[in-house]
Structure formats: C-alpha cells, structure tokens
Amino acid sequence: MLLFASALTPLLVTPFAPFPFASGKMVFVRSVAGIVAALAAVSGVLEIRRRGWRVSLGWLRNPLLLAVAIFVLSAAISSALAPSPYRAFFGEVERAEGLYGILAFFALFVAAALLFREEHWRTYAKLGLLVGAIAMAYALLQYVRFPFIPFAAGTARQPGSLIGNPAFFAGFLTLLFAYAALVYRDAKGSWKYGSLGVGLAGVSTVGLLRIRGAALGVAAGILVLLIGAAIRRGSPPLRWGRFALSSRAAAVAILAIVLSLGTLVWLTRGSSLWESVPVLDRLA
C-alpha cells in the first residue's frame, strides 16, 4: 500500500514549509522509502530464517535491477570523492537531491521490482494517470489565469502546476507517457480510451509549457514510434466501430504529415507567425 501511495507524491504541496513544492514531497518520499526498506529488511530476514538461512540470489539476474544498482554504486563513489561529501550526500534542501534522495528512490524501486506483479504495475500506472490528469488540469487553470487558484507556481505562460517548476513538470509528463502506454495496452473500455486521452493531453501540455528539451524529446519519441509502426509487419488494424485502417498506413500518413510540417517550420523559422505558437516560439 505504501508503494502505491508514492504515486501521489506530485500532488503534495506544503505551503507552510520553506520550499512548498519540494519540502513536503521530499519528506513524504523519504519517509515512505524508509518504512518500506525497514519492512522489507525484516520480511527478508524472516523469510531467510524460514528457509534455514539459505539465501537466494535469483533476483540478481534482473538486468534492469543490476544496471540501476551499478548506477547507485557509482553515485555513492562519486559522492565520497566529491569536494563536499556532506553536500553530495544530503544535497540542497530546495532541490531534495543528493545521494540520500537517490537511495530513497532506489529503495522504492527495489521493493517494487521484488514485490510487484504485472497487475500491481497496471494499478500503479492507473494511479499515475489520475495524478497526471489532476496536475495537467491545474496547469491549465494557471495558464488561463483562473482566479482564486492556490499554490500557483511558475507563470501563466509557463505553469508549474503542483510540481512548482515548469521544467520539472515537463519531465514528470514524459513519465506519464509510459503509464499511458502500459494501461492502453492491457485495459479495455473507459480506461483504454482514458489512457489515450491523458497521453494526448500530456503531449499538448508539454507544448504548452514551452520547455525546449522536453518538447524535442517528446517529438523524437513520437518520430521513432511512427517509424517503427511504419516498418513493422503484422500489426493489428486500427478499429473504430465498423471502420478499420491499417496501422502501417496510418503511421506512414502521420509520419508524412509530421515531416512536411517540420520542413515547413524549418524553412520559415524566421517568420513572425511562429512566435505566437507554443514551443515553436522558443525554437524559431
């Protein structure tokens, strides 16, 4: 249950804290990680005792877990050799970073990797989609300058939502696409169409934020997906009621439109027209 609660972290704001958009999230995540790590350690010891103190190392065969563990180890070595090991370990209060923060996320990741089954990941992804939908709705209210909105961060031109920083909010939205893809792949009915809607809204919101790095990353990801769909054989057709369309044909058509528009924007990038279009005004 605690692991599922971590999905709600982006919605936490503590207006009484020195850094309202970071302090509450930091305390909550690190508290959850500490409790989960302690419970996992006790449970692990009891399980090993039940097996007659025989330790199974099968979990070490997980390549993703190994890769993340190596990264954390390299971060620990880097922190120990840093000019200020204290700051490298605890980080800055307003950023909630440092090796301590990395270890908290690593504890949550290891616990999820060992305890979660496929249905648990789907539930976590659905929670993430709900949180993302709330955060995007809040950002939209900021963007249209809705009156009496609390905790407004960023500017109306670049809303920070409940994350507090437009760049960090854009980074969170890129993770939302993975949630949407997971739910869309396995769900049926309202969740399937809802995940598609949240994913498309995420693309629009990234554009609204005018963060160049995030926008270029999303554009590159969409381009790769379209190319993959265009060259892949045997994909099921897209169906809307009685209407059916080949997945490859749809991908080729969308890819042609995207490349044509991209070429047009590049050739006319000096035009004042693009200064009124989100994202393009930052690239023109």
Coordinates of N, CA and C in Angstrom, one line a residue, residues 4-15 20-22 24-26 28-29 126-139 150-151 160-164 169 172 176:
F4 N 2.1 2.1 -3.4 CA 1.0 2.8 -4.2 C 0.9 4.2 -3.8
A5 N 1.1 4.5 -2.5 CA 0.9 5.9 -2.1 C 2.0 6.8 -2.6
S6 N 3.2 6.2 -3.0 CA 4.2 7.1 -3.6 C 3.8 7.7 -4.9
A7 N 2.8 7.1 -5.6 CA 2.4 7.7 -6.9 C 1.7 9.0 -6.7
L8 N 1.2 9.3 -5.4 CA 0.5 10.6 -5.2 C 1.5 11.7 -4.9
T9 N 2.8 11.5 -4.8 CA 3.8 12.5 -4.5 C 3.7 13.8 -5.2
P10 N 3.5 13.8 -6.6 CA 3.4 15.1 -7.3 C 2.3 16.0 -6.8
L11 N 1.3 15.5 -6.1 CA 0.2 16.3 -5.7 C 0.4 17.0 -4.4
L12 N 1.5 16.7 -3.7 CA 1.7 17.2 -2.3 C 2.3 18.6 -2.4
V13 N 1.7 19.5 -1.7 CA 2.2 20.9 -1.5 C 2.1 21.2 -0.1
T14 N 3.2 21.8 0.5 CA 3.2 22.2 1.9 C 3.4 23.7 2.0
P15 N 2.3 24.5 2.0 CA 2.5 26.0 1.9 C 3.2 26.6 3.1
P20 N 7.6 25.2 -0.5 CA 6.3 24.5 -0.5 C 6.2 23.3 -1.5
F21 N 6.9 23.5 -2.7 CA 6.7 22.4 -3.7 C 7.7 21.3 -3.6
A22 N 8.7 21.4 -2.8 CA 9.7 20.4 -2.6 C 9.8 19.8 -1.3
G24 N 7.5 19.1 1.2 CA 6.6 18.0 1.5 C 6.8 16.8 0.7
K25 N 7.1 16.9 -0.6 CA 7.4 15.8 -1.4 C 8.6 15.0 -0.9
M26 N 9.7 15.8 -0.5 CA 10.9 15.2 -0.1 C 10.6 14.3 1.2
F28 N 7.8 13.2 2.4 CA 6.9 12.0 2.1 C 7.6 10.9 1.5
V29 N 8.4 11.2 0.4 CA 9.0 10.1 -0.4 C 10.1 9.4 0.5
K126 N -2.3 3.3 -13.4 CA -3.6 4.0 -13.4 C -3.6 5.1 -12.4
L127 N -2.9 4.9 -11.2 CA -2.8 6.0 -10.2 C -2.0 7.1 -10.8
G128 N -0.9 6.8 -11.5 CA -0.1 7.8 -12.1 C -0.9 8.6 -13.2
L129 N -1.7 8.0 -13.9 CA -2.5 8.7 -14.9 C -3.5 9.6 -14.2
L130 N -4.1 9.2 -13.1 CA -5.0 10.1 -12.4 C -4.3 11.3 -11.9
V131 N -3.1 11.0 -11.3 CA -2.3 12.1 -10.8 C -1.9 13.1 -11.9
G132 N -1.5 12.5 -13.0 CA -1.1 13.4 -14.1 C -2.3 14.2 -14.7
A133 N -3.5 13.6 -14.7 CA -4.6 14.3 -15.2 C -5.0 15.5 -14.3
I134 N -4.8 15.3 -13.0 CA -5.1 16.4 -12.0 C -4.1 17.5 -12.2
A135 N -2.8 17.1 -12.3 CA -1.7 18.1 -12.4 C -1.9 18.9 -13.7
M136 N -2.3 18.2 -14.8 CA -2.4 19.0 -16.1 C -3.7 19.9 -16.0
A137 N -4.7 19.5 -15.4 CA -5.9 20.3 -15.2 C -5.5 21.6 -14.4
Y138 N -4.7 21.4 -13.4 CA -4.3 22.5 -12.5 C -3.4 23.5 -13.4
A139 N -2.5 22.9 -14.2 CA -1.7 23.7 -15.0 C -2.5 24.5 -16.0
P150 N -5.0 28.4 -5.7 CA -4.0 28.4 -4.7 C -2.7 27.7 -5.2
F151 N -1.6 28.0 -4.5 CA -0.3 27.4 -4.8 C 0.2 27.6 -6.2
G160 N 3.7 25.9 -13.6 CA 4.4 24.8 -12.9 C 3.5 23.8 -12.3
S161 N 2.2 24.0 -12.3 CA 1.3 23.1 -11.7 C 1.6 22.9 -10.2
L162 N 1.3 21.7 -9.7 CA 1.6 21.4 -8.3 C 3.1 20.9 -8.2
I163 N 3.8 20.8 -9.3 CA 5.2 20.4 -9.2 C 6.1 21.6 -8.8
G164 N 5.6 22.8 -9.2 CA 6.3 24.0 -8.8 C 7.3 24.6 -9.8
F169 N 8.0 19.8 -14.2 CA 6.7 19.3 -14.6 C 6.7 18.7 -15.9
F172 N 8.1 15.2 -15.5 CA 7.1 14.3 -15.0 C 6.1 13.9 -16.1
L176 N 4.6 10.2 -17.8 CA 3.2 9.9 -17.9 C 2.9 9.0 -19.2

